[in-house]
PDB file of C-alpha atoms in Angstrom:
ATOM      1  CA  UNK V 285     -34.493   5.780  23.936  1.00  0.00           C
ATOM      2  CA  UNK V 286     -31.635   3.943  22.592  1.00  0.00           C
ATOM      3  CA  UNK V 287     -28.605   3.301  24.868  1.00  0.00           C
ATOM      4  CA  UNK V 288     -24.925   1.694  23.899  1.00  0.00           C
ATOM      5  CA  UNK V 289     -23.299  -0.597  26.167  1.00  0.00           C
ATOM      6  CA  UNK V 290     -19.281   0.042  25.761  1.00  0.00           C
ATOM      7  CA  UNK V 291     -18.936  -1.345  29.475  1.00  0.00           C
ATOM      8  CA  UNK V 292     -17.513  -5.005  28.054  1.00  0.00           C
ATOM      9  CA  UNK V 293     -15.152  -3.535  25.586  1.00  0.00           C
ATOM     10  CA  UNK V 294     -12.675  -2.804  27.605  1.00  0.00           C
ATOM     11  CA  UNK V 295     -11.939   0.711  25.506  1.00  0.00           C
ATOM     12  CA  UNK V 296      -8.794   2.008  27.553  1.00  0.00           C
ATOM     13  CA  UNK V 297      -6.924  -1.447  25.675  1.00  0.00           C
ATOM     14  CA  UNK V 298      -5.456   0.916  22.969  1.00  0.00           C
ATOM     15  CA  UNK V 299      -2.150   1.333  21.463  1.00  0.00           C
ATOM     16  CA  UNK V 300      -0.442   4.316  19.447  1.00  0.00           C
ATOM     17  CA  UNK V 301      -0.104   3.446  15.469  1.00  0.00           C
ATOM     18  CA  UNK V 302       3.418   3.190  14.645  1.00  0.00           C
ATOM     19  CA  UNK V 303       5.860   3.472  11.701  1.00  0.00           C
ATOM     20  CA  UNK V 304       8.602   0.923  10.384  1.00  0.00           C
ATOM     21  CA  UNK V 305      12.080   2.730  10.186  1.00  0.00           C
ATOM     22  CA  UNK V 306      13.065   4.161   6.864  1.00  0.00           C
ATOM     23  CA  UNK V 307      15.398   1.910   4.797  1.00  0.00           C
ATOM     24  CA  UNK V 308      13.872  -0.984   6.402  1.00  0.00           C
ATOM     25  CA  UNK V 309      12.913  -4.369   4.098  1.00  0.00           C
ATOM     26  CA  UNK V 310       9.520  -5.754   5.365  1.00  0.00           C
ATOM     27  CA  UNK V 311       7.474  -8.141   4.447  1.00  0.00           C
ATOM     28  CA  UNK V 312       3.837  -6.890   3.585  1.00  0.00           C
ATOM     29  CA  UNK V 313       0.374  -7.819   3.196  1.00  0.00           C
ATOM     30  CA  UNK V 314      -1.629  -6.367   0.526  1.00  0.00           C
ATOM     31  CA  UNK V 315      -5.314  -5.306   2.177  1.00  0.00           C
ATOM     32  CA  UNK V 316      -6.615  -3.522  -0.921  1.00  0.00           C
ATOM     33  CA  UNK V 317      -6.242  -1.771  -4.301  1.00  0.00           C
ATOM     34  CA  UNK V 318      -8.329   1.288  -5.145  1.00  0.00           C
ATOM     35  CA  UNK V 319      -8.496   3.087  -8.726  1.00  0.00           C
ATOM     36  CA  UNK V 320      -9.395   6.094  -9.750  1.00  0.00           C
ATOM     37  CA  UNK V 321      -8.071   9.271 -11.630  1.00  0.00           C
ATOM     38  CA  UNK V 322      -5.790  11.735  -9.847  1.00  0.00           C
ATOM     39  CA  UNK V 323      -6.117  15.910 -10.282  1.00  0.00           C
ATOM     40  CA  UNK V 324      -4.506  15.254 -13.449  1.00  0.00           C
ATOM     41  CA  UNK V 325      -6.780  13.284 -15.075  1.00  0.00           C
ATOM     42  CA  UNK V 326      -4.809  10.505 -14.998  1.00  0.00           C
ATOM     43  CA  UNK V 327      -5.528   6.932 -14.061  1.00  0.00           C
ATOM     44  CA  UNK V 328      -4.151   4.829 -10.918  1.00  0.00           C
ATOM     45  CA  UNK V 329      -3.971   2.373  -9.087  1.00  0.00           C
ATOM     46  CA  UNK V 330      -3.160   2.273  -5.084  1.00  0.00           C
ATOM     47  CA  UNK V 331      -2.568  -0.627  -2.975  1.00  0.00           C
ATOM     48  CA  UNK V 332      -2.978  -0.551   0.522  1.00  0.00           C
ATOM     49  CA  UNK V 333      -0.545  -2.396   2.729  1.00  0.00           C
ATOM     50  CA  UNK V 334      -0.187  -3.612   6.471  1.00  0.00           C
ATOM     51  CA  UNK V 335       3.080  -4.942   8.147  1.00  0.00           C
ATOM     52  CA  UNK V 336       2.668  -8.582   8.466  1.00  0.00           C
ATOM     53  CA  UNK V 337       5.228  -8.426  11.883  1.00  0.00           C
ATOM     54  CA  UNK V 338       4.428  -5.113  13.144  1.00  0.00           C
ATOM     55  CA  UNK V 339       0.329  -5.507  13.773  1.00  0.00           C
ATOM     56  CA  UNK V 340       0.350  -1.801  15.468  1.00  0.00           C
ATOM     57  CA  UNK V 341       2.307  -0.630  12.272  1.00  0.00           C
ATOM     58  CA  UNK V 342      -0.121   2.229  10.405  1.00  0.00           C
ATOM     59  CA  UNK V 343      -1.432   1.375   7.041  1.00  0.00           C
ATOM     60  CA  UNK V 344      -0.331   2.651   4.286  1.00  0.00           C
ATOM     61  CA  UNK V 345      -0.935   2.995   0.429  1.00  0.00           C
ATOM     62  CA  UNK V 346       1.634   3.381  -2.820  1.00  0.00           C
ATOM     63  CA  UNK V 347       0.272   5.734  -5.610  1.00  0.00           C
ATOM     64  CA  UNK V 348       0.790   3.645  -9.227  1.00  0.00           C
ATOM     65  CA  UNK V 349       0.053   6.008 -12.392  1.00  0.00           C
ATOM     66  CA  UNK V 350      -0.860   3.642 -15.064  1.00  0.00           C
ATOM     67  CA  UNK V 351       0.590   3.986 -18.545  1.00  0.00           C
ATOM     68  CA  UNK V 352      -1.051   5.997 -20.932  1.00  0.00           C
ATOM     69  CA  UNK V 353       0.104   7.131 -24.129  1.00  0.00           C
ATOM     70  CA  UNK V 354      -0.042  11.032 -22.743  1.00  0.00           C
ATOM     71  CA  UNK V 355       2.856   9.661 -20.893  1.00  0.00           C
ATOM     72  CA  UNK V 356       6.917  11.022 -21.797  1.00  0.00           C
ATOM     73  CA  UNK V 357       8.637   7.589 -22.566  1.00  0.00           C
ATOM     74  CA  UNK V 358      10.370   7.985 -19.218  1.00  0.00           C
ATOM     75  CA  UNK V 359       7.034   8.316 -17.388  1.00  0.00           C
ATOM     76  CA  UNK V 360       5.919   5.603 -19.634  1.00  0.00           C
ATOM     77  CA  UNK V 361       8.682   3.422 -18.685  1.00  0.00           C
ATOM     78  CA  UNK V 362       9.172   4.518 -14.546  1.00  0.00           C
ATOM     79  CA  UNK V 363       5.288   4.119 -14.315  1.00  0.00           C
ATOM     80  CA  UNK V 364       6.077   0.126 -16.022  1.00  0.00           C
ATOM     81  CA  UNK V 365       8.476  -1.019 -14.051  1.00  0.00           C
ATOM     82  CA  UNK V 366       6.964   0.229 -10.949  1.00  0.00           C
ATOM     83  CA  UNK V 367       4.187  -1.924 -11.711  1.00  0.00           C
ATOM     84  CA  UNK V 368       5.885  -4.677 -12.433  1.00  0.00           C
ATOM     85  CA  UNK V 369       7.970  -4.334  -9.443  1.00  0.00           C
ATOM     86  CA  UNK V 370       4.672  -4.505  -7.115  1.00  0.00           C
ATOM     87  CA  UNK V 371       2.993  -7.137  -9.305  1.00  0.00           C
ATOM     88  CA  UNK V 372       5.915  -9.812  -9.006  1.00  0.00           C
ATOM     89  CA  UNK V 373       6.824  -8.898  -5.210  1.00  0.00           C
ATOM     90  CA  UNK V 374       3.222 -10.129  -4.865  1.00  0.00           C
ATOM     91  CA  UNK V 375       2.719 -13.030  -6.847  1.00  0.00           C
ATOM     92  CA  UNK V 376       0.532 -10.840  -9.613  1.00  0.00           C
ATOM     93  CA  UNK V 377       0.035 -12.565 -12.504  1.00  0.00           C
ATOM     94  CA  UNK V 378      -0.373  -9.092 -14.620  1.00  0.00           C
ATOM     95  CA  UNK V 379      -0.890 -10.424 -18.158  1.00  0.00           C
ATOM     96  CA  UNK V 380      -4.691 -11.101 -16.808  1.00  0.00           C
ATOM     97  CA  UNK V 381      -7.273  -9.125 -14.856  1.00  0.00           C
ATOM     98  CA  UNK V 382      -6.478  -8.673 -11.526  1.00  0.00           C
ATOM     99  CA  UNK V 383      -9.564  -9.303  -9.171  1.00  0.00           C
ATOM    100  CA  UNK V 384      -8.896  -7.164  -6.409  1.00  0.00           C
ATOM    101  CA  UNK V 385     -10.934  -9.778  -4.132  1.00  0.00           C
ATOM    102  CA  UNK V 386      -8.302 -12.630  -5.526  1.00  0.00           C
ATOM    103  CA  UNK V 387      -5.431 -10.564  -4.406  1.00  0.00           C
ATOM    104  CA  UNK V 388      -6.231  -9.353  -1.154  1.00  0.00           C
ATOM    105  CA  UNK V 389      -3.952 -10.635   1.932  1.00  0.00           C
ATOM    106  CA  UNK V 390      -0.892 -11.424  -0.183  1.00  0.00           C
ATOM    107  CA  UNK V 391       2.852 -11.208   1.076  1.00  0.00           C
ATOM    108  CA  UNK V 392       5.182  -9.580  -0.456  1.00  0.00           C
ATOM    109  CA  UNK V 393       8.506  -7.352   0.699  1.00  0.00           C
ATOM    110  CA  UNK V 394       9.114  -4.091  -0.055  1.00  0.00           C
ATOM    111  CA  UNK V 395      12.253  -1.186   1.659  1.00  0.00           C
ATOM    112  CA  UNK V 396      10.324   1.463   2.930  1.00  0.00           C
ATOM    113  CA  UNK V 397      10.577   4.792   3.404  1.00  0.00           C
ATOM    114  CA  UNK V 398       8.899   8.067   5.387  1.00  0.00           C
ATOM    115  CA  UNK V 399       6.118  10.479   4.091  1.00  0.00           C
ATOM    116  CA  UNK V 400       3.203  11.944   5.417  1.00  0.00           C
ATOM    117  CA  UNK V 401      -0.563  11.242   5.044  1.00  0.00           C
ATOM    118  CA  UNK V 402      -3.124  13.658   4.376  1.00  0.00           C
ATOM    119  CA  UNK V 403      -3.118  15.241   7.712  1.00  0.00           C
ATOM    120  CA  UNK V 404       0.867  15.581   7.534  1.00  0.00           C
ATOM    121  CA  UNK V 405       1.010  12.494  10.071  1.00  0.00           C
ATOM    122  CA  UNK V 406       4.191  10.625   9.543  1.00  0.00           C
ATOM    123  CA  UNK V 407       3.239   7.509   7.488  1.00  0.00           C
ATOM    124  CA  UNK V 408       5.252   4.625   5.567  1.00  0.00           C
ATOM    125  CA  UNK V 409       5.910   4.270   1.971  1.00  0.00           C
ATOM    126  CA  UNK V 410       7.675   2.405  -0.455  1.00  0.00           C
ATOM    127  CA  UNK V 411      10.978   3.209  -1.503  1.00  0.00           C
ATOM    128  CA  UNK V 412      11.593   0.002  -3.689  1.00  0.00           C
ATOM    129  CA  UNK V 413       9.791  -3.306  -4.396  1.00  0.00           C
ATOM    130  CA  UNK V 414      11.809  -6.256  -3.352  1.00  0.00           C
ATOM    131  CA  UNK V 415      11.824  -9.797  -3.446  1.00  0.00           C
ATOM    132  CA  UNK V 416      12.556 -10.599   0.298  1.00  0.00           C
ATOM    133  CA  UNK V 417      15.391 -11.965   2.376  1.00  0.00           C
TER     134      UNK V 417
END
């Protein structure tokens, strides 16, 4: 028989995850950045952030298409700056690989906005890149 022991873990010590208001700057911390390619076909990158002042604040993520020469020269150009925007918020030196690993956990600022994640919960997101107060 095999038994779990949540007596010591005090498990009614919960809070509700919470949102920053929209329009808001805050300063971020970058947990992670996942890849992949969207319905589309096309690639991405998504980093994950948490609010460094705000530590019930939910996660969130910001979807980055990355250029491709299928893209319009306004995509092209949007999907750019956007990048660039995130890399120098963060201190990302873009003209090398990024290791993910090398990245993780740093600060950057960002204004934020209001969405919803997959279950149509209301989540963060970024409006704009910024470079702080």
């Amino acid at each position: 028989m095999s038994i779990i022991d949540l007596t010591n873990m005090a498990m009614e010590d919960t809070f509700e995850a919470t949102i920053l208001p929209k329009g808001e700057e805050a300063k971020l911390r970058l947990i992670n950045i996942v890849t992949g390619t969207d319905k589309n076909n096309e690639a991405y990158m998504m980093p994950f952030f948490e609010s460094v002042d705000d530590p019930y604040c939910k996660e969130f993520g910001d979807y980055l298409p990355l250029p491709n020469s299928d893209m319009s020269p306004k995509k092209l150009n949007d999907s750019k700056n956007r990048i660039n925007s995130f890399l120098a918020a963060f201190d990302i030196d873009g003209s090398k690989e990024i290791v993910i690993e090398e990245v993780r956990g740093n600060e950057g600022w960002a204004i934020l906005g209001i969405g919803t994640d997959q279950s149509d919960q209301p989540v963060n997101k970024i409006s704009r890149y910024s470079s702080g107060q």
